[in-house]
C-alpha atoms as one frame of an Amber mdcrd trajectory, in Angstrom:
protein
  40.403 145.763 100.762  41.657 148.694  97.973  39.060 152.101  97.404  37.563
 150.399  94.694  36.910 146.662  96.514  35.247 149.964  99.535  33.162 152.457
  96.893  31.918 149.149  95.185  30.553 147.858  98.650  29.229 151.508  99.094
  27.664 151.572  95.745  26.450 147.965  97.203  24.787 148.940 100.340  23.800
 152.474  98.767  21.899 150.641  96.262  20.054 148.224  99.025  19.061 151.193
 100.504  16.549 152.387  97.587  15.756 148.993  97.018  13.785 148.176 100.397
  12.705 151.988 100.578  11.571 150.947  96.453   9.525 147.572  98.072   8.554
 149.640 101.288   6.875 152.499  99.008   5.085 150.110  96.275   3.808 148.132
  98.903   1.791 150.796 100.569   0.978 152.471  97.530   0.765 150.590  94.608
   3.102 152.232  91.225   1.207 155.003  90.705   0.971 156.074  94.367   4.664
 156.110  93.739   6.990 158.505  93.555  11.028 158.652  93.217  10.632 161.595
  95.302   9.255 159.447  98.052  11.327 156.290  97.573  14.044 158.707  97.910
  12.457 160.217 100.808  11.866 156.334 102.809  15.938 155.790 102.234  17.678
 159.125 103.142  19.312 159.891  99.926  18.891 162.790  97.410  17.724 162.460
  94.347  20.874 162.601  92.595  21.487 159.071  94.385  18.702 157.623  93.233
  19.347 158.574  89.504  22.993 157.108  89.795  21.247 153.229  90.444  18.242
 153.284  89.054  17.270 155.389  85.588  13.338 155.335  87.006  11.239 154.772
  88.827   9.635 151.823  86.217  13.376 150.727  86.269  13.254 149.886  90.304
   9.945 148.239  90.155  11.182 145.630  87.297  13.975 145.082  89.527  11.620
 144.234  92.379   8.990 141.989  90.302  12.457 140.355  88.811  13.205 139.533
  91.826  10.871 138.549  93.565  11.479 134.200  93.252  14.868 134.684  94.126
  13.779 136.168  98.012  11.821 132.371  97.922  14.092 129.580  99.462  12.446
 127.290 100.756  13.966 125.782 104.953  14.237 122.824 103.567  15.934 120.788
 100.546  13.516 119.111  97.863  13.346 119.301  94.509  10.351 118.061  92.271
   6.652 118.383  93.314   7.382 118.905  96.763   9.882 121.541  95.429   6.766
 122.781  94.265   5.122 123.845  96.748   7.425 124.283  99.081   7.996 127.025
  96.721   4.124 128.409  97.393   3.543 128.176 100.999   7.248 129.703 100.769
   5.553 132.508  99.471   3.064 132.876 101.344   4.526 132.694 105.155   7.000
 135.492 103.658   4.543 137.645 102.128   3.191 138.299 105.517   6.192 140.513
 106.231   8.802 140.592 103.844   8.274 144.106 101.750  10.340 143.918  98.493
   6.925 139.918  98.241   4.771 143.094  99.562   5.346 145.422  96.709   5.498
 141.718  93.673   1.871 141.103  95.533   0.557 145.312  95.419   2.557 145.488
  92.168   1.119 142.621  90.354  -1.924 144.899  88.899   0.505 147.343  87.560
   3.174 145.511  85.491   1.391 146.871  82.243   2.741 150.259  83.289   6.393
 149.081  83.418   6.990 145.554  82.019   5.604 144.410  78.914   3.194 140.468
  78.977   6.765 138.127  78.125   8.386 139.316  81.399   5.432 139.931  83.473
   5.461 138.190  87.391   2.873 135.678  86.382   4.569 134.466  83.623   8.139
 134.284  85.580   6.734 131.931  88.065   4.672 129.809  85.682   8.236 129.055
  84.760   9.198 128.857  88.266   6.262 125.905  89.063   6.903 124.717  85.459
  10.523 123.958  85.923   9.603 122.000  88.994   6.257 120.086  87.527   8.461
 118.872  84.496  11.135 117.618  87.079   8.345 116.033  88.997   6.807 113.875
  85.803  10.452 112.536  84.502  10.511 110.978  88.150   6.973 109.760  88.299
   5.820 111.859  90.902   3.167 113.347  88.411   1.037 111.491  85.673   1.784
 111.198  82.349  -1.080 112.551  81.389  -0.118 116.019  83.060   0.055 118.459
  80.959   2.949 120.506  83.806   2.440 124.571  81.744  -1.112 124.329  82.060
  -1.318 122.639  86.112   1.832 125.508  86.589  -0.014 128.126  84.757  -2.930
 127.435  87.204  -0.859 127.612  90.439   0.197 131.424  90.163  -3.175 131.564
  89.262  -4.392 130.022  91.954  -2.213 131.564  94.370  -2.538 135.336  92.969
  -6.273 135.174  93.886  -5.556 133.413  96.820  -2.899 136.176  97.687  -5.940
 139.114  97.247  -8.761 137.241  99.007  -6.668 136.967 102.116  -5.652 140.374
 102.072  -8.967 141.528 101.998 -10.763 139.232 104.064  -7.986 138.223 107.080
  -4.779 141.114 105.855  -2.958 137.698 104.051  -2.859 136.122 108.224  -4.347
 132.953 106.133  -2.652 133.209 103.166  -0.594 130.143 104.397  -3.666 128.055
 104.766  -5.069 128.807 101.196  -2.195 127.373  99.812  -2.304 124.053 101.386
  -5.781 124.129 100.714  -5.125 124.360  96.904  -2.710 121.716  96.927  -4.703
 119.920  98.671  -7.861 119.574  95.653  -5.115 119.679  93.329  -2.698 117.293
  93.818  -5.065 114.442  93.685  -5.601 114.820  90.146  -2.015 115.473  89.532
   0.015 113.474  91.598   1.197 109.631  91.576   0.144 107.364  94.631   3.908
 106.900  95.774   3.781 110.371  95.561   0.814 111.496  97.031   1.816 109.583
 100.458   5.432 111.025 100.433   4.196 114.345 100.467   4.161 117.296 103.096
   2.294 120.618 102.861   2.242 120.795 107.076   3.095 124.509 108.074   7.143
 123.751 108.272   7.193 122.855 104.840   7.317 127.054 104.655   7.650 128.948
 107.888  11.076 130.026 107.967  12.854 127.936 111.336
């Protein structure tokens, strides 16, 4: 490996350390309570290192929010309606101990401080859900009269609310069950009978192996 590759690898590691430290601080203190100094202290790095990779606290928060979907990969292959279910269950399980997802959950109420309405996490997750539901509709897993975008928004709203209430009432321990409950209520109104017979909502759909 040449010097350039070594330097790039070192820079990538430093950037990852800063991002994780920021996620931990945001998860604990929220956006307003976090500071660049607290983040660099958590990372064990200098302010210079921080500003070399990220121009501001806002830039760090934006990256953490934008990377949320990439951190939620279901443990089993799926597509369409099952994939939409698996995404939400995987998110619910991993939110319990993933600092990046915990940061996203904490930052959701302060997004107007660092992103615009068109790129906030609600819109981002709605697009993820709408894509899966659109596939499901094409494959006749979703009823023909269902408008997938409002349903996608409903799922995101329900998961956001479930996360907030679970945080207050159980330390989020029952979040996966709350998400399953949401699907048990929603699926009979949107899914075709044949899809209902195939869909799975058990704990293994989102719990890491």
